[in-house]
Structures are given as C-alpha cells and as structure tokens.
Short mmCIF file of C-alpha atoms and ligand atoms in Angstrom, two decimals:
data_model
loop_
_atom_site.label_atom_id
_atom_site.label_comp_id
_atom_site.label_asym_id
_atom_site.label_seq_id
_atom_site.Cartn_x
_atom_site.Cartn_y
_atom_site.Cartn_z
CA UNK A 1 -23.22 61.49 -14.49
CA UNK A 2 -19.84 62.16 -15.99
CA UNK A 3 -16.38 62.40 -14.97
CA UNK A 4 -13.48 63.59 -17.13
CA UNK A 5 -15.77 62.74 -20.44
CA UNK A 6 -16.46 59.50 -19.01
CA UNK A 7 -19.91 57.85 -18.74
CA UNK A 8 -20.06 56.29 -14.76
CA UNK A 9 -20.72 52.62 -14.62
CA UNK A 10 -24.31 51.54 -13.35
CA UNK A 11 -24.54 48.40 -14.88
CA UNK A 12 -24.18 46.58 -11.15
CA UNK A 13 -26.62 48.81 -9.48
CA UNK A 14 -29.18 49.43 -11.60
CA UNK A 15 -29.56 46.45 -13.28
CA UNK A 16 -29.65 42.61 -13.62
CA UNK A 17 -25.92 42.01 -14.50
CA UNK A 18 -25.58 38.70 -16.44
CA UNK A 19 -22.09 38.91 -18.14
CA UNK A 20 -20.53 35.71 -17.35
CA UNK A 21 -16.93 37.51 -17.08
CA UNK A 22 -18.36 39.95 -14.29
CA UNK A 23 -20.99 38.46 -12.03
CA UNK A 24 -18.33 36.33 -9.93
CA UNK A 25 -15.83 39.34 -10.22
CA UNK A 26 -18.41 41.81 -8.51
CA UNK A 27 -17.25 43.14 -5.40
CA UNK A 28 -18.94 43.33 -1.91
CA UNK A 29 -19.76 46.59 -0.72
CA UNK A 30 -17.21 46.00 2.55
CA UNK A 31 -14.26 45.32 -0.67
CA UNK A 32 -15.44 48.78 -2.21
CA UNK A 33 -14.29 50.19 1.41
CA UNK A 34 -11.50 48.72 1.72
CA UNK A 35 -10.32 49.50 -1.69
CA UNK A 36 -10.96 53.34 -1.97
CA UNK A 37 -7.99 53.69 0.94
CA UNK A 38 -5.53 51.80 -1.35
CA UNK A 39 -6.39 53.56 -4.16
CA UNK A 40 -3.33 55.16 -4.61
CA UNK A 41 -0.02 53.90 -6.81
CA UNK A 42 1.75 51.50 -4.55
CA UNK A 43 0.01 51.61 -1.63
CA UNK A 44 0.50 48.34 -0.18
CA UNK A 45 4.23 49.10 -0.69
CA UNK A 46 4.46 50.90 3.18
CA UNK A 47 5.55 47.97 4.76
CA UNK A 48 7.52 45.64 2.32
CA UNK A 49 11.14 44.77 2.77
CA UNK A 50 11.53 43.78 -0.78
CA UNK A 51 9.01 41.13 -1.71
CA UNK A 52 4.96 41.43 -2.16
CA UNK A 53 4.14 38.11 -1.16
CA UNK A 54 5.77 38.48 1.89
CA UNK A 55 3.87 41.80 3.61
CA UNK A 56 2.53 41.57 6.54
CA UNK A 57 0.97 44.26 6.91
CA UNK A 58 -1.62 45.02 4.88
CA UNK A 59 -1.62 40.66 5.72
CA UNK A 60 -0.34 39.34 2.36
CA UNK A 61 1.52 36.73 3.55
CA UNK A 62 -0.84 35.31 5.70
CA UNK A 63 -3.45 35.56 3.01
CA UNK A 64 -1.62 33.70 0.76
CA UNK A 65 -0.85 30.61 3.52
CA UNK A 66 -4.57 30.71 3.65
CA UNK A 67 -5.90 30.47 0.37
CA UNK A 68 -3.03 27.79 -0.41
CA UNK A 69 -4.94 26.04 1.97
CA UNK A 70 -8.55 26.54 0.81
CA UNK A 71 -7.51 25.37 -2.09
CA UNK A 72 -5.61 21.69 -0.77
CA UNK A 73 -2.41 23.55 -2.26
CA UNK A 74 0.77 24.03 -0.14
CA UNK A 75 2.03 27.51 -1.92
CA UNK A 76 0.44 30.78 -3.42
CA UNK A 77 1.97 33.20 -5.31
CA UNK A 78 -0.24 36.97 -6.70
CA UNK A 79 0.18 37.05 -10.26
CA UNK A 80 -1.53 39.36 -12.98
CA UNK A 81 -4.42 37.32 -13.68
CA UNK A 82 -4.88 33.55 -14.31
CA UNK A 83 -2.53 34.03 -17.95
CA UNK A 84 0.60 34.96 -15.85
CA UNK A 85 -0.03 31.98 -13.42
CA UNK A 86 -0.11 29.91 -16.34
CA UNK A 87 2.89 31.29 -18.09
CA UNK A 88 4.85 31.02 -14.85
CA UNK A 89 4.44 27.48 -15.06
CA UNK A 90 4.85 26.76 -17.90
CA UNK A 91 8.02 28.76 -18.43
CA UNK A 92 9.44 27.42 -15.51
CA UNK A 93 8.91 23.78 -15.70
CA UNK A 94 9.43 23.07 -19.74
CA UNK A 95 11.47 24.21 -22.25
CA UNK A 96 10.66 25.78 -26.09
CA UNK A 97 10.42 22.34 -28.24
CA UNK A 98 8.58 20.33 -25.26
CA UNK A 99 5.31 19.23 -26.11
CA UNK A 100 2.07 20.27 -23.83
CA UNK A 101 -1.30 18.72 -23.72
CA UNK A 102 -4.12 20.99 -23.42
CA UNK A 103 -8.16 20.90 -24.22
CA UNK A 104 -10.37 22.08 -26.92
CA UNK A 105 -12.52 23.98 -24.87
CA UNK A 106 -9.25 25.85 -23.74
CA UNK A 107 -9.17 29.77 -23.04
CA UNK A 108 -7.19 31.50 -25.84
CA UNK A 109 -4.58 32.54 -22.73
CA UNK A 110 -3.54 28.97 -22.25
CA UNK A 111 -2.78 28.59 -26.00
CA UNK A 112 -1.07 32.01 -25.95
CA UNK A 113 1.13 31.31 -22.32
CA UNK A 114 2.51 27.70 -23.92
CA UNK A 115 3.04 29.94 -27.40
CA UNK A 116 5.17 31.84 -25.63
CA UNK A 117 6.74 29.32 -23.95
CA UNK A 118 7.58 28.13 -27.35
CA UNK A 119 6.20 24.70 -26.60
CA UNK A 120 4.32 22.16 -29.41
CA UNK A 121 0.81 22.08 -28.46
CA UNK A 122 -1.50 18.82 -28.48
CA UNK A 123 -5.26 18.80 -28.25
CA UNK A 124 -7.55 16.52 -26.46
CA UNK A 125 -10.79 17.80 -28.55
CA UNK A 126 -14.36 18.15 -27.07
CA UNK A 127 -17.01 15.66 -28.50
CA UNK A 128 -18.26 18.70 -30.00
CA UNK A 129 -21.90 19.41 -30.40
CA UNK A 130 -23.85 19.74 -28.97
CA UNK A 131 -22.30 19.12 -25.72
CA UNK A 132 -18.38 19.98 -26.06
CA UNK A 133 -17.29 18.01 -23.30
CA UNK A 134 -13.95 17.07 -22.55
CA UNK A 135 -13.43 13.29 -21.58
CA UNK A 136 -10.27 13.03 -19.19
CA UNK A 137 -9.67 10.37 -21.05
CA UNK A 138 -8.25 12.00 -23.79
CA UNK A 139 -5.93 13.27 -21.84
CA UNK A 140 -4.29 9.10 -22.44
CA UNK A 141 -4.36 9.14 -25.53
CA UNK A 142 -2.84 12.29 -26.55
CA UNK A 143 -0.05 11.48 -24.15
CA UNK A 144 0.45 7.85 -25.93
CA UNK A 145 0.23 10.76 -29.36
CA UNK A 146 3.07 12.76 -28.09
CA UNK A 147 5.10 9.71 -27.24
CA UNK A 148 4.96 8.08 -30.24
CA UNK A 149 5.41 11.49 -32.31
CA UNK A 150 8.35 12.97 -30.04
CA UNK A 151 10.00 10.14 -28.07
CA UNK A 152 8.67 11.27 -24.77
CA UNK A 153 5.80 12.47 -22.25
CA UNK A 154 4.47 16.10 -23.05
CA UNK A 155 6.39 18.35 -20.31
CA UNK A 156 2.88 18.96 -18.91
CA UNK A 157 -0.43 18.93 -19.54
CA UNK A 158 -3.36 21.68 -19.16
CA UNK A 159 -6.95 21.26 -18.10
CA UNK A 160 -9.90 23.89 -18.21
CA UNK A 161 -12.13 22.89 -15.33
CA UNK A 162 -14.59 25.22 -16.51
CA UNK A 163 -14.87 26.36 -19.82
CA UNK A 164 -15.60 29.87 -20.62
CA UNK A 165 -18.11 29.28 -23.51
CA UNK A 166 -20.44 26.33 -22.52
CA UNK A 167 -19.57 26.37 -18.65
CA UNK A 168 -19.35 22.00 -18.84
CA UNK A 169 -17.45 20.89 -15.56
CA UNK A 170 -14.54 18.93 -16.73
CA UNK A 171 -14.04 15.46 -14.08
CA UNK A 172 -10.68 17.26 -13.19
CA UNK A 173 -9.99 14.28 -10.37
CA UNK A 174 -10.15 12.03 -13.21
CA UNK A 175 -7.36 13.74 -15.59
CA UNK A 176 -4.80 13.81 -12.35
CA UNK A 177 -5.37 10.20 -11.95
CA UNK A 178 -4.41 10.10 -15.57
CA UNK A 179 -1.23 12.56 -15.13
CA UNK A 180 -0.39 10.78 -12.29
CA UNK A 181 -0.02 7.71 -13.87
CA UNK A 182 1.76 8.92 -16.64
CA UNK A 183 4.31 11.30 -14.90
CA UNK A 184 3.17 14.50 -16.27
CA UNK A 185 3.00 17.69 -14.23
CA UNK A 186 -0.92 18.71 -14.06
CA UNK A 187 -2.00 22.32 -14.50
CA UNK A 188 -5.51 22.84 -13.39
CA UNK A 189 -6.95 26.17 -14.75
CA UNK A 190 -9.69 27.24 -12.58
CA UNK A 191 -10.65 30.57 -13.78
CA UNK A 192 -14.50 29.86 -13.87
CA UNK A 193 -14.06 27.77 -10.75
CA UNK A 194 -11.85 28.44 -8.17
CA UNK A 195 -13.64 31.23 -5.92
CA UNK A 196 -16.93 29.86 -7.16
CA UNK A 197 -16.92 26.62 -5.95
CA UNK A 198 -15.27 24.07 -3.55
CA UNK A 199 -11.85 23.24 -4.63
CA UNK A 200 -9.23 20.70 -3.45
CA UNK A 201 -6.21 20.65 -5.13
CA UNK A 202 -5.35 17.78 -3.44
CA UNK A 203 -8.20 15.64 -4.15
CA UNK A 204 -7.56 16.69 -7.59
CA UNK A 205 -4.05 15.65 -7.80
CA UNK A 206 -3.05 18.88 -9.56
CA UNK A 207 0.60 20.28 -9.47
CA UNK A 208 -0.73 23.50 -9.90
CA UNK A 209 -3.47 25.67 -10.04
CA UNK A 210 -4.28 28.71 -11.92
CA UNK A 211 -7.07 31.26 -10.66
CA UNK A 212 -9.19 34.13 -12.09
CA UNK A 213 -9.68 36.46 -8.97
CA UNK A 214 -11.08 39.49 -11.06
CA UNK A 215 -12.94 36.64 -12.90
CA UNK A 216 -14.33 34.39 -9.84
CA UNK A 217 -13.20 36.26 -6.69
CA UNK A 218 -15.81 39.38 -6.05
CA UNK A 219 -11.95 41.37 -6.49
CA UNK A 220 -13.06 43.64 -8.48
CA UNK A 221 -12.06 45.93 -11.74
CA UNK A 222 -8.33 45.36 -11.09
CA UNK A 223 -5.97 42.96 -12.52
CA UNK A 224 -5.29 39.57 -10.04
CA UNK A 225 -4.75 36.65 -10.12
CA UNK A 226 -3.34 33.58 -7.85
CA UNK A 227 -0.90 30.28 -8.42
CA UNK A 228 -0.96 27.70 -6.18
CA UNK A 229 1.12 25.02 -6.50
CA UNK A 230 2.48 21.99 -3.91
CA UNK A 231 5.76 21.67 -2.28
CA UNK A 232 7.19 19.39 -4.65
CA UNK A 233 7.14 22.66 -7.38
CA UNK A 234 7.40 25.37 -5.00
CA UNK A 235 11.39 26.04 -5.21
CA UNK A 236 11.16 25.38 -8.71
CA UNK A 237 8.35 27.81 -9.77
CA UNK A 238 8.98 30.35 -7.03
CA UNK A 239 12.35 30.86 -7.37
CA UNK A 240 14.46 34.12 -7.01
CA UNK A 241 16.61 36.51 -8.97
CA UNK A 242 20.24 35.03 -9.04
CA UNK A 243 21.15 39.29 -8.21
CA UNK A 244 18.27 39.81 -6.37
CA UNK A 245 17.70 37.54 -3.61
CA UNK A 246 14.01 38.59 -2.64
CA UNK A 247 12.99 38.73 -5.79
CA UNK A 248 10.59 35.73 -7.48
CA UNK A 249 11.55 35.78 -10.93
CA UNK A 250 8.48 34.64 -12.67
CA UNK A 251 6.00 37.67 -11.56
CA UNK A 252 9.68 39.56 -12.16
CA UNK A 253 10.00 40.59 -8.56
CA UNK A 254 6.78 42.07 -8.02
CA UNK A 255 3.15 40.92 -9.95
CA UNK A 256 -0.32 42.65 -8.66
CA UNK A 257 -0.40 44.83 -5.96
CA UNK A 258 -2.09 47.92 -4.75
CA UNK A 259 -6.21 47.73 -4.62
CA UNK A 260 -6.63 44.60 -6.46
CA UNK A 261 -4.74 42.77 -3.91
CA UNK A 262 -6.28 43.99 -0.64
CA UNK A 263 -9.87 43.79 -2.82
CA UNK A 264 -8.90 40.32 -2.96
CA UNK A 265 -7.81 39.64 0.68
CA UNK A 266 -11.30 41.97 1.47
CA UNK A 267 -13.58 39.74 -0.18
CA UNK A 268 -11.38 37.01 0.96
CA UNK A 269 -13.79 35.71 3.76
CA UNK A 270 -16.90 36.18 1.35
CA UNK A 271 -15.51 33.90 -1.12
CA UNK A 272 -14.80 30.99 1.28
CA UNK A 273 -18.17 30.70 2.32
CA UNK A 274 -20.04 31.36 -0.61
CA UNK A 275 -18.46 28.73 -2.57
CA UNK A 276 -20.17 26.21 0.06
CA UNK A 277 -23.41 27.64 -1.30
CA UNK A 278 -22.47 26.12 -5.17
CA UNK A 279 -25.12 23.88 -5.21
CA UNK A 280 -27.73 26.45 -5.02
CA UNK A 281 -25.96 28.23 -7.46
CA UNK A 282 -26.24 25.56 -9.99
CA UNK A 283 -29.99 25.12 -8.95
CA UNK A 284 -30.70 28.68 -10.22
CA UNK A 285 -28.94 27.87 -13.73
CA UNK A 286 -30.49 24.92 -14.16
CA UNK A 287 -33.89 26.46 -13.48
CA UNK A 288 -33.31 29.19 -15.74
CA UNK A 289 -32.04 26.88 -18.71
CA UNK A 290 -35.19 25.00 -18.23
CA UNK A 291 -37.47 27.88 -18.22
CA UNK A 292 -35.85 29.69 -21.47
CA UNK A 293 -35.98 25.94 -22.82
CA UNK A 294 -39.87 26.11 -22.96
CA UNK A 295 -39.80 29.70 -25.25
CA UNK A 296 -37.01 28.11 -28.01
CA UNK A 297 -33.95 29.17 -25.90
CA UNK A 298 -31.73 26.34 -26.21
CA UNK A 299 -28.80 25.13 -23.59
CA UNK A 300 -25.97 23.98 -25.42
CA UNK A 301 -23.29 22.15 -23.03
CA UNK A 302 -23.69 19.33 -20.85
CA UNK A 303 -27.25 19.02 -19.65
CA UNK A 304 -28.34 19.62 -16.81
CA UNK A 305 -25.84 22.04 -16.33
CA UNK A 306 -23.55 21.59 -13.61
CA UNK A 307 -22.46 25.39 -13.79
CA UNK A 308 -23.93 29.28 -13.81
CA UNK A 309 -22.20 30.03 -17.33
CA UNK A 310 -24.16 28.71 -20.27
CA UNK A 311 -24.38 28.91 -24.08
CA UNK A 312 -27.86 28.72 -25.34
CA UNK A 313 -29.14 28.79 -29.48
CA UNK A 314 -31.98 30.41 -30.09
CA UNK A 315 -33.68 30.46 -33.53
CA UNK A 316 -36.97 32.11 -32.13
CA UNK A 317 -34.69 35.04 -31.10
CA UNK A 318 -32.87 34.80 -34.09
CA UNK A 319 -35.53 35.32 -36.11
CA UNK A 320 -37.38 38.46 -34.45
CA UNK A 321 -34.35 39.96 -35.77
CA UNK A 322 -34.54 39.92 -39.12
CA UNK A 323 -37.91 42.09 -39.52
CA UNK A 324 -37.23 43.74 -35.89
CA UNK A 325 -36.17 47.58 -36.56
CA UNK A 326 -33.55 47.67 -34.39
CA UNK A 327 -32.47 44.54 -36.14
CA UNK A 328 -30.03 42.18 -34.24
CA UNK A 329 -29.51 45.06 -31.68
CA UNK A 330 -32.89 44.98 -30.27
CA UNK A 331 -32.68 41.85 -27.65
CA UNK A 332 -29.94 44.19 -26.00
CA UNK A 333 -32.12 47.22 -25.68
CA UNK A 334 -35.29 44.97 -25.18
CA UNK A 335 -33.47 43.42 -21.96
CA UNK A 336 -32.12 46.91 -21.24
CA UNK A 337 -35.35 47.95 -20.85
CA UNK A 338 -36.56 45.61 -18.79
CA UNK A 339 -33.85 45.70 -16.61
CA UNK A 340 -31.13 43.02 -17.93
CA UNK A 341 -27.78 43.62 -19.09
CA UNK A 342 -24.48 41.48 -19.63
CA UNK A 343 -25.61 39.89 -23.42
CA UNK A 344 -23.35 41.42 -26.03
CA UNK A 345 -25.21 44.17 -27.99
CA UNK A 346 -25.70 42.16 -31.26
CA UNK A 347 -25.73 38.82 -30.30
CA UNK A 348 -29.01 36.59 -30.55
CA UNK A 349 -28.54 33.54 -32.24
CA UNK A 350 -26.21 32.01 -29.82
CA UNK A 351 -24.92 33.79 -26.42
CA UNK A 352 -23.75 33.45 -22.87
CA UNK A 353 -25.05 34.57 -19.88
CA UNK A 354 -24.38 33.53 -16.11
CA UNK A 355 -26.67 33.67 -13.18
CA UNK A 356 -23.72 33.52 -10.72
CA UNK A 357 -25.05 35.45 -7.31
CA UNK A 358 -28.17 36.41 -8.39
CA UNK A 359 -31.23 35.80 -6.21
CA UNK A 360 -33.91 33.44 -7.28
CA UNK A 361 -36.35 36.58 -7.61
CA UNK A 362 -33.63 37.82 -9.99
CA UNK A 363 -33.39 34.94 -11.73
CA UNK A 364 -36.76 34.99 -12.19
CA UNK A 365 -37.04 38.42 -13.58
CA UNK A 366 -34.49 37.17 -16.05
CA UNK A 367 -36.46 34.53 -17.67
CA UNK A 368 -39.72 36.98 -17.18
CA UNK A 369 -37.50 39.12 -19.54
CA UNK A 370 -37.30 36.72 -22.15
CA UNK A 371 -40.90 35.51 -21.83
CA UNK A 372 -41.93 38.69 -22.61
CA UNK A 373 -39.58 39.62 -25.92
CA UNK A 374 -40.57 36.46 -27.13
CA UNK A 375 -44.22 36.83 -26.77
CA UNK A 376 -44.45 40.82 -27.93
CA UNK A 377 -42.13 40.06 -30.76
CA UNK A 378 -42.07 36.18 -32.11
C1 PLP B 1 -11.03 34.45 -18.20
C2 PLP B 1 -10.24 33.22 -18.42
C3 PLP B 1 -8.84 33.25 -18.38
C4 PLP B 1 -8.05 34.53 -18.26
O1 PLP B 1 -8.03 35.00 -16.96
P1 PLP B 1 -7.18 36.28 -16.56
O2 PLP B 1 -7.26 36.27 -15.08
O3 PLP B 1 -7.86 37.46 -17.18
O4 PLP B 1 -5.80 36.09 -17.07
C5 PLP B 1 -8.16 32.06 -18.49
N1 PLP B 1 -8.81 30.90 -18.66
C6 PLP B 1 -10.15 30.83 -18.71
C7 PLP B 1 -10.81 29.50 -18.86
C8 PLP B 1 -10.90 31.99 -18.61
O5 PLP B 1 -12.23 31.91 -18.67
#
C-alpha cells in the first residue's frame, strides 16, 4: 500500500527483522497506542510551565527520577539521541585544547561530539582481529600518554560498552576503577546496552551515562535519547540559561519531545523487565553464532559472544556471489524470500545482524535460512 508516493513499512510485521540498529528500537504494540494520540507537533507541550523535563503531566518528570534510578544514576536529562548526551558532556565539562580518551571500537558520534568540542582525541585501540576487544586497561596507559604529551590528565575519558560492529562487552566496572583512580570524569556510552540489559551506573563508577532509546529502548522511529549523570555533575551539566531561568542550556531549553518521548515513557515498564531477561538473550546469539559456525559463517568478536549484535565473515557466502546472477545482491533477496530481512542489500562477505527479541523459533528460522542458501547455492 502507498501513501503520498510512499511505500508503507512491513519489514516488522511481515518478517524476521535482524538489523542490529532496529530490533531493540521496535516498539510494543501498547507504545504504538500511546503514540498515535501525541502525534501531533508539540503535543506534550499542554502542560509545561517552561521546561520539558519538568512536565508532569504527560509524567516526564517522574519518568526521568525513575530511569535515573534504574540506571544507579542520580539525574536524567531527554536529549536528541545518545550524540547530544555525549556532546552535552563533553561541552560542558572540558574545554577546546583538553585532551579526551576514547576507544577504537568507538561510534563515529563520539569522535564527532569531542570534534566539536574541539578537544585532542587519544585512542585506547582494540587488539584487533579477530576479536577487537578493548582492555580497560588501556584506558592507564593512554592517560600516563596524555600526561606525559600535555602536562595533565585528559579532561575525560569515553567508553563504548557495546560496540556497534562486533557487539564485544567492554568490562566497563573495570575502566571506572581506572578513572577513578586517576581523577578523570567517566563517560559510559551505552547505546547498545542500556535498555537491553541490566545497568548500574553506580557499580560502574561512571559520571555519566549516555543512552540510545530509539536504538535500545522499543521507542520507536523518533529521535531520543537520555543522560544520566550523578549529583556531583548535575548543576554543572544541567545548568540554565543565564536570561532564561528554566531553561537547561545544553539541550538549548528544550531537546526531544512530542511522540518519541511518551513512546519512551510507554515502553518504559517493558524495558525494565526485559532487560532482566539478558541472559536468555545472549543464549539465542550464542546459539545462532554456533549454528551459522557449522555452514562457514564465521563470528568475529569475542567468543562466545556475550551480546545479540555480531559480525560474522563468511567466504562460503562470499563466494556464491561471484557466479550467483543476482551477484552480491542475492543473499538479500534469498533471505527476503525466506522471510529474513535487516542484512544490508549487498553485503556478504562480512555483516551484522542481531537476534535481540526474537523467539527461539525465530531464531531458528534464521539459521534454517542460511542452511538452506548455503546448501541450494555453495
Ligand atoms: C547508534 C550509536 C550511537 C548513536 O546514537 P544516537 O542515539 O542515534 O545518537 C552512539 N554510539 C553507539 C555505540 C551507537 O551504536
């Protein structure tokens, strides 16, 4: 069906949805409700007296107490996506020549938030492959680095928790031992984490965290993200318009609103309990990468994997492509066919895919899928 020249989406409902950016951003059918009735340009403006975070009714304010809590954080704050949490930090606790430490596995966001921040950025690299894991112990020595090269401690320091390309689990607690020590403010970027599994900020020892919630927190198609950060950094990072007393300066008075936020506070109570379900979560990837391990489909990452994103090589995939008609297109239309979607048309050498969600009858279609391109076409 169309609308206004426009193809409607099916991929969620008729199909098996792997796209690692969209299966933890799918919403529940009770967020679809709740979203159609704030569809509408500023409609959770009604009852604000000047600032977003502080509505009460639709209950922003109370949602935001609440998730600073589910995640051992003492503040929240609704930005536009985990980028604008991270810029908020950064802009507000450093200054453009300050060094920052961040991780080779980063998301191009972080690079581009401390960029604009006009800070120096160090790397702690990955071990590259075929695992790309980060040791927190980098984190050390690329302090001691920026000490010896500048004449202080970086200004702060950036860790992925979860990569977007191999999905590794970075030992976060470890790194905020390490920041701890050393006095630097610790930004924990959980866009593949936060909203998928159990987080405690405190445990951690992070400063700060950033979050995905069109990423990792069933919110939906819209644009939202959160910052939570502890009281020590609160004043500093929420702070107000000099002019403008109700207005926090780093979302410039007002961030997200409208539908993505109440998708957010709808799948709210979905999110905290799923994430106590992680464990089964990681079961399903880990039976997956073991099945497509026995056809030639290759995890790359840190094995087992402790996540539901995952990078796998494939030569025997690879190959059907270069006498395959279609050519490199035809594992997309192969899986279409059979019911998967979410691999990028094109891609079949090396690709993502995430089983966040999915059922283990699901799962098991998708590596059913595979079997059976590999056997009619290898
Ligand atoms: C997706 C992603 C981001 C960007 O998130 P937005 O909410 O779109 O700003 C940042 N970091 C990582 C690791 C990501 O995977």
């Amino acid at each position: 069906m169309k609308v206004a020249d426009m193809e409607l989406r099916d991929r969620e409902e008729d199909y098996v949805n792997i796209n690692p950016l969209q299966t933890a951003g799918r919403t529940y059918a009770e967020t679809r409700k709740a979203v159609s009735s704030y569809v509408d340009g500023y409609s959770v403006c009604d009852w604000c007296s000047g600032d977003l975070c502080s509505i009460d009714k639709p209950p922003v304010k109370g949602f935001l107490a609440d998730v600073a809590e589910f995640l051992g954080m003492d503040a929240a704050l609704l930005t536009n996506g985990c980028r604008e949490a991270k810029y908020a930090v950064l802009h507000s606790i450093t200054k453009p020549g300050d060094a920052v430490v961040v991780d080779g596995n980063k998301h191009y966001t972080t690079y581009v938030a401390a960029e604009r921040a006009g800070l120096r950025i160090y790397e702690v690299k990955s071990n590259g492959p075929p695992e790309y894991g980060i040791d927190p112990e980098g984190y050390a020595e690329a302090f001691a680095k920026v000490k010896e090269e500048t004449g202080s401690m970086p200004a702060a320091a950036i860790l992925t928790h979860v990569d977007g390309s191999y999905g590794n689990v970075v030992d976060a607690e470890r790194a905020g031992e390490i920041c701890r020590e050393s006095g630097v403010p610790y930004l924990l970027n959980t866009a593949y984490s936060s909203g998928r599994m159990p987080i405690d900020g405190g445990r951690i020892g992070a400063d700060f965290i950033a979050c995905s919630c069109h990423k990792s927190w069933a919110t939906g198609g819209g644009n939202i993200g959160l910052l939570a950060v502890t009281d020590e950094w609160a004043d500093k990072v929420f702070r107000r318009s000099s002019a403008y007393d109700v207005k926090t300066l780093e979302i410039l008075g007002c961030s997200t609103r409208g539908s993505a936020t109440v998708a957010l506070m709808a799948s709210y109570p979905r999110v905290k309990e799923r994430v106590e379900n992680w464990s089964s979560e990681v079961g399903n990837a880990r039976w997956l990468m073991e099945e497509l391990g026995k056809i030639g489909i290759n995890q790359l990452g840190v094995k087992p994997t402790e996540h539901d994103v995952n990078f796998v090589e494939s030569d025997v995939l690879y190959k059907i492509s270069e006498t395959h008609k279609k050519k490199n297109y035809y594992l997309y239309s192969e899986l279409k066919k059979r019911g998967v979607v979410g691999i990028k048309a094109g891609l079949t050498k090396h690709f993502k895919l995430s089983t966040y969600g999915k059922t283990r009858a699901q799962v098991e279609h998708v590596a059913r899928a595979f079997k059976e391109i590999v056997e009619e076409f290898a």
